């Protein structure tokens, strides 16, 4: 049973990474505990990428 649970976790992790969008920051911004400068890229969820793009903070790549 524990082995099946571990396999499920591994599959979930790989599925999550496939659904990430890359964004490039247009302005300097504090994102969590990081300060991201203009031109830096970050992988975020598609929903977060849309929010950042609509706010004019980043553009989707």
Short mmCIF file of N, CA and C in Angstrom, two decimals:
data_model
loop_
_atom_site.label_atom_id
_atom_site.label_comp_id
_atom_site.label_asym_id
_atom_site.label_seq_id
_atom_site.Cartn_x
_atom_site.Cartn_y
_atom_site.Cartn_z
N UNK A 1 0.81 -1.19 0.00
CA UNK A 1 0.00 0.00 0.00
C UNK A 1 0.86 1.26 0.00
N UNK A 2 1.90 1.27 0.79
CA UNK A 2 2.77 2.44 0.85
C UNK A 2 3.46 2.68 -0.49
N UNK A 3 3.81 1.60 -1.18
CA UNK A 3 4.47 1.75 -2.48
C UNK A 3 3.53 2.42 -3.48
N UNK A 4 2.25 2.04 -3.47
CA UNK A 4 1.29 2.67 -4.37
C UNK A 4 1.14 4.15 -4.07
N UNK A 5 1.14 4.50 -2.81
CA UNK A 5 1.02 5.91 -2.43
C UNK A 5 2.23 6.71 -2.92
N UNK A 6 3.42 6.13 -2.81
CA UNK A 6 4.63 6.82 -3.28
C UNK A 6 4.59 7.00 -4.79
N UNK A 7 4.12 5.99 -5.52
CA UNK A 7 4.02 6.10 -6.98
C UNK A 7 3.05 7.21 -7.35
N UNK A 8 1.95 7.32 -6.65
CA UNK A 8 0.97 8.36 -6.91
C UNK A 8 1.56 9.74 -6.70
N UNK A 9 2.36 9.88 -5.66
CA UNK A 9 3.00 11.17 -5.39
C UNK A 9 3.97 11.54 -6.51
N UNK A 10 4.73 10.56 -6.99
CA UNK A 10 5.68 10.83 -8.07
C UNK A 10 4.95 11.25 -9.33
N UNK A 11 3.87 10.57 -9.68
CA UNK A 11 3.10 10.92 -10.87
C UNK A 11 2.53 12.32 -10.73
N UNK A 12 2.05 12.67 -9.55
CA UNK A 12 1.48 13.99 -9.32
C UNK A 12 2.53 15.07 -9.49
N UNK A 13 3.74 14.84 -9.00
CA UNK A 13 4.82 15.82 -9.14
C UNK A 13 5.16 16.06 -10.60
N UNK A 14 5.24 14.99 -11.40
CA UNK A 14 5.59 15.17 -12.80
C UNK A 14 4.46 15.84 -13.56
N UNK A 15 3.23 15.57 -13.20
CA UNK A 15 2.09 16.20 -13.86
C UNK A 15 2.09 17.69 -13.57
N UNK A 16 2.38 18.07 -12.33
CA UNK A 16 2.41 19.48 -11.97
C UNK A 16 3.44 20.24 -12.80
N UNK A 17 4.62 19.66 -12.97
CA UNK A 17 5.68 20.38 -13.67
C UNK A 17 5.34 20.59 -15.14
N UNK A 18 4.52 19.73 -15.72
CA UNK A 18 4.13 19.89 -17.12
C UNK A 18 3.18 21.07 -17.29
N UNK A 19 2.45 21.43 -16.26
CA UNK A 19 1.44 22.47 -16.36
C UNK A 19 1.94 23.83 -15.90
N UNK A 20 3.23 24.07 -15.97
CA UNK A 20 3.78 25.34 -15.53
C UNK A 20 4.01 26.25 -16.73
N UNK A 21 3.81 27.55 -16.54
CA UNK A 21 4.08 28.55 -17.57
C UNK A 21 5.30 29.37 -17.14
N UNK A 22 6.09 29.78 -18.12
CA UNK A 22 7.24 30.62 -17.84
C UNK A 22 6.86 32.07 -18.10
N UNK A 23 7.20 32.94 -17.16
CA UNK A 23 6.93 34.37 -17.32
C UNK A 23 8.24 35.13 -17.20
N UNK A 24 8.30 36.27 -17.91
CA UNK A 24 9.45 37.17 -17.82
C UNK A 24 8.97 38.47 -17.20
N UNK A 25 9.66 38.92 -16.18
CA UNK A 25 9.21 40.11 -15.45
C UNK A 25 9.55 41.38 -16.21
N UNK A 26 8.58 42.29 -16.25
CA UNK A 26 8.70 43.57 -16.94
C UNK A 26 9.17 44.64 -15.97
N UNK A 27 8.87 44.47 -14.69
CA UNK A 27 9.28 45.43 -13.66
C UNK A 27 9.93 44.65 -12.52
N UNK A 28 10.69 45.34 -11.68
CA UNK A 28 11.25 44.72 -10.48
C UNK A 28 10.10 44.45 -9.52
N UNK A 29 10.11 43.26 -8.93
CA UNK A 29 9.02 42.91 -8.04
C UNK A 29 9.53 41.98 -6.94
N UNK A 30 8.96 42.11 -5.75
CA UNK A 30 9.25 41.17 -4.67
C UNK A 30 8.23 40.05 -4.77
N UNK A 31 8.71 38.83 -5.01
CA UNK A 31 7.85 37.68 -5.20
C UNK A 31 8.19 36.68 -4.11
N UNK A 32 7.37 36.62 -3.07
CA UNK A 32 7.69 35.79 -1.92
C UNK A 32 8.87 36.40 -1.18
N UNK A 33 9.93 35.61 -0.99
CA UNK A 33 11.11 36.16 -0.31
C UNK A 33 12.20 36.55 -1.30
N UNK A 34 11.91 36.50 -2.61
CA UNK A 34 12.88 36.86 -3.65
C UNK A 34 12.56 38.23 -4.23
N UNK A 35 13.59 38.92 -4.68
CA UNK A 35 13.40 40.13 -5.47
C UNK A 35 13.76 39.77 -6.89
N UNK A 36 12.78 39.83 -7.78
CA UNK A 36 12.99 39.48 -9.18
C UNK A 36 13.15 40.75 -9.99
N UNK A 37 14.20 40.81 -10.78
CA UNK A 37 14.51 42.01 -11.54
C UNK A 37 13.98 41.89 -12.96
N UNK A 38 13.96 43.02 -13.66
CA UNK A 38 13.49 43.06 -15.04
C UNK A 38 14.27 42.05 -15.87
N UNK A 39 13.55 41.25 -16.65
CA UNK A 39 14.17 40.27 -17.53
C UNK A 39 14.34 38.89 -16.92
N UNK A 40 14.20 38.75 -15.62
CA UNK A 40 14.31 37.44 -15.00
C UNK A 40 13.07 36.61 -15.31
N UNK A 41 13.24 35.31 -15.37
CA UNK A 41 12.12 34.42 -15.66
C UNK A 41 11.82 33.55 -14.45
N UNK A 42 10.58 33.06 -14.42
CA UNK A 42 10.13 32.22 -13.32
C UNK A 42 9.04 31.30 -13.84
N UNK A 43 9.03 30.06 -13.39
CA UNK A 43 7.96 29.13 -13.74
C UNK A 43 6.87 29.23 -12.68
N UNK A 44 5.65 29.51 -13.14
CA UNK A 44 4.51 29.64 -12.24
C UNK A 44 3.34 28.87 -12.83
N UNK A 45 2.28 28.72 -12.05
CA UNK A 45 1.08 28.05 -12.54
C UNK A 45 0.44 28.91 -13.63
N UNK A 46 -0.33 28.31 -14.53
CA UNK A 46 -0.99 29.09 -15.58
C UNK A 46 -1.88 30.19 -15.04
N UNK A 47 -2.56 29.95 -13.94
CA UNK A 47 -3.44 30.97 -13.35
C UNK A 47 -2.60 32.15 -12.86
N UNK A 48 -1.50 31.86 -12.16
CA UNK A 48 -0.63 32.93 -11.67
C UNK A 48 -0.01 33.69 -12.85
N UNK A 49 0.33 33.00 -13.93
CA UNK A 49 0.90 33.66 -15.11
C UNK A 49 -0.11 34.64 -15.70
N UNK A 50 -1.38 34.23 -15.78
CA UNK A 50 -2.41 35.13 -16.30
C UNK A 50 -2.59 36.35 -15.41
N UNK A 51 -2.57 36.17 -14.11
CA UNK A 51 -2.72 37.29 -13.18
C UNK A 51 -1.56 38.27 -13.33
N UNK A 52 -0.34 37.76 -13.39
CA UNK A 52 0.83 38.63 -13.53
C UNK A 52 0.80 39.39 -14.86
N UNK A 53 0.34 38.72 -15.92
CA UNK A 53 0.26 39.38 -17.23
C UNK A 53 -0.81 40.47 -17.24
N UNK A 54 -1.97 40.19 -16.65
CA UNK A 54 -3.05 41.18 -16.62
C UNK A 54 -2.68 42.41 -15.80
N UNK A 55 -1.88 42.21 -14.76
CA UNK A 55 -1.47 43.32 -13.91
C UNK A 55 -0.30 44.10 -14.52
N UNK A 56 0.25 43.61 -15.62
CA UNK A 56 1.37 44.30 -16.26
C UNK A 56 2.69 44.11 -15.55
N UNK A 57 2.79 43.05 -14.76
CA UNK A 57 4.01 42.77 -14.01
C UNK A 57 4.96 41.90 -14.83
N UNK A 58 4.40 40.97 -15.59
CA UNK A 58 5.21 40.03 -16.36
C UNK A 58 4.51 39.69 -17.66
N UNK A 59 5.30 39.12 -18.59
CA UNK A 59 4.70 38.65 -19.83
C UNK A 59 4.95 37.15 -19.94
N UNK A 60 3.98 36.44 -20.48
CA UNK A 60 4.11 35.00 -20.64
C UNK A 60 5.03 34.70 -21.82
N UNK A 61 5.88 33.71 -21.66
CA UNK A 61 6.78 33.30 -22.74
C UNK A 61 6.26 32.06 -23.43
#
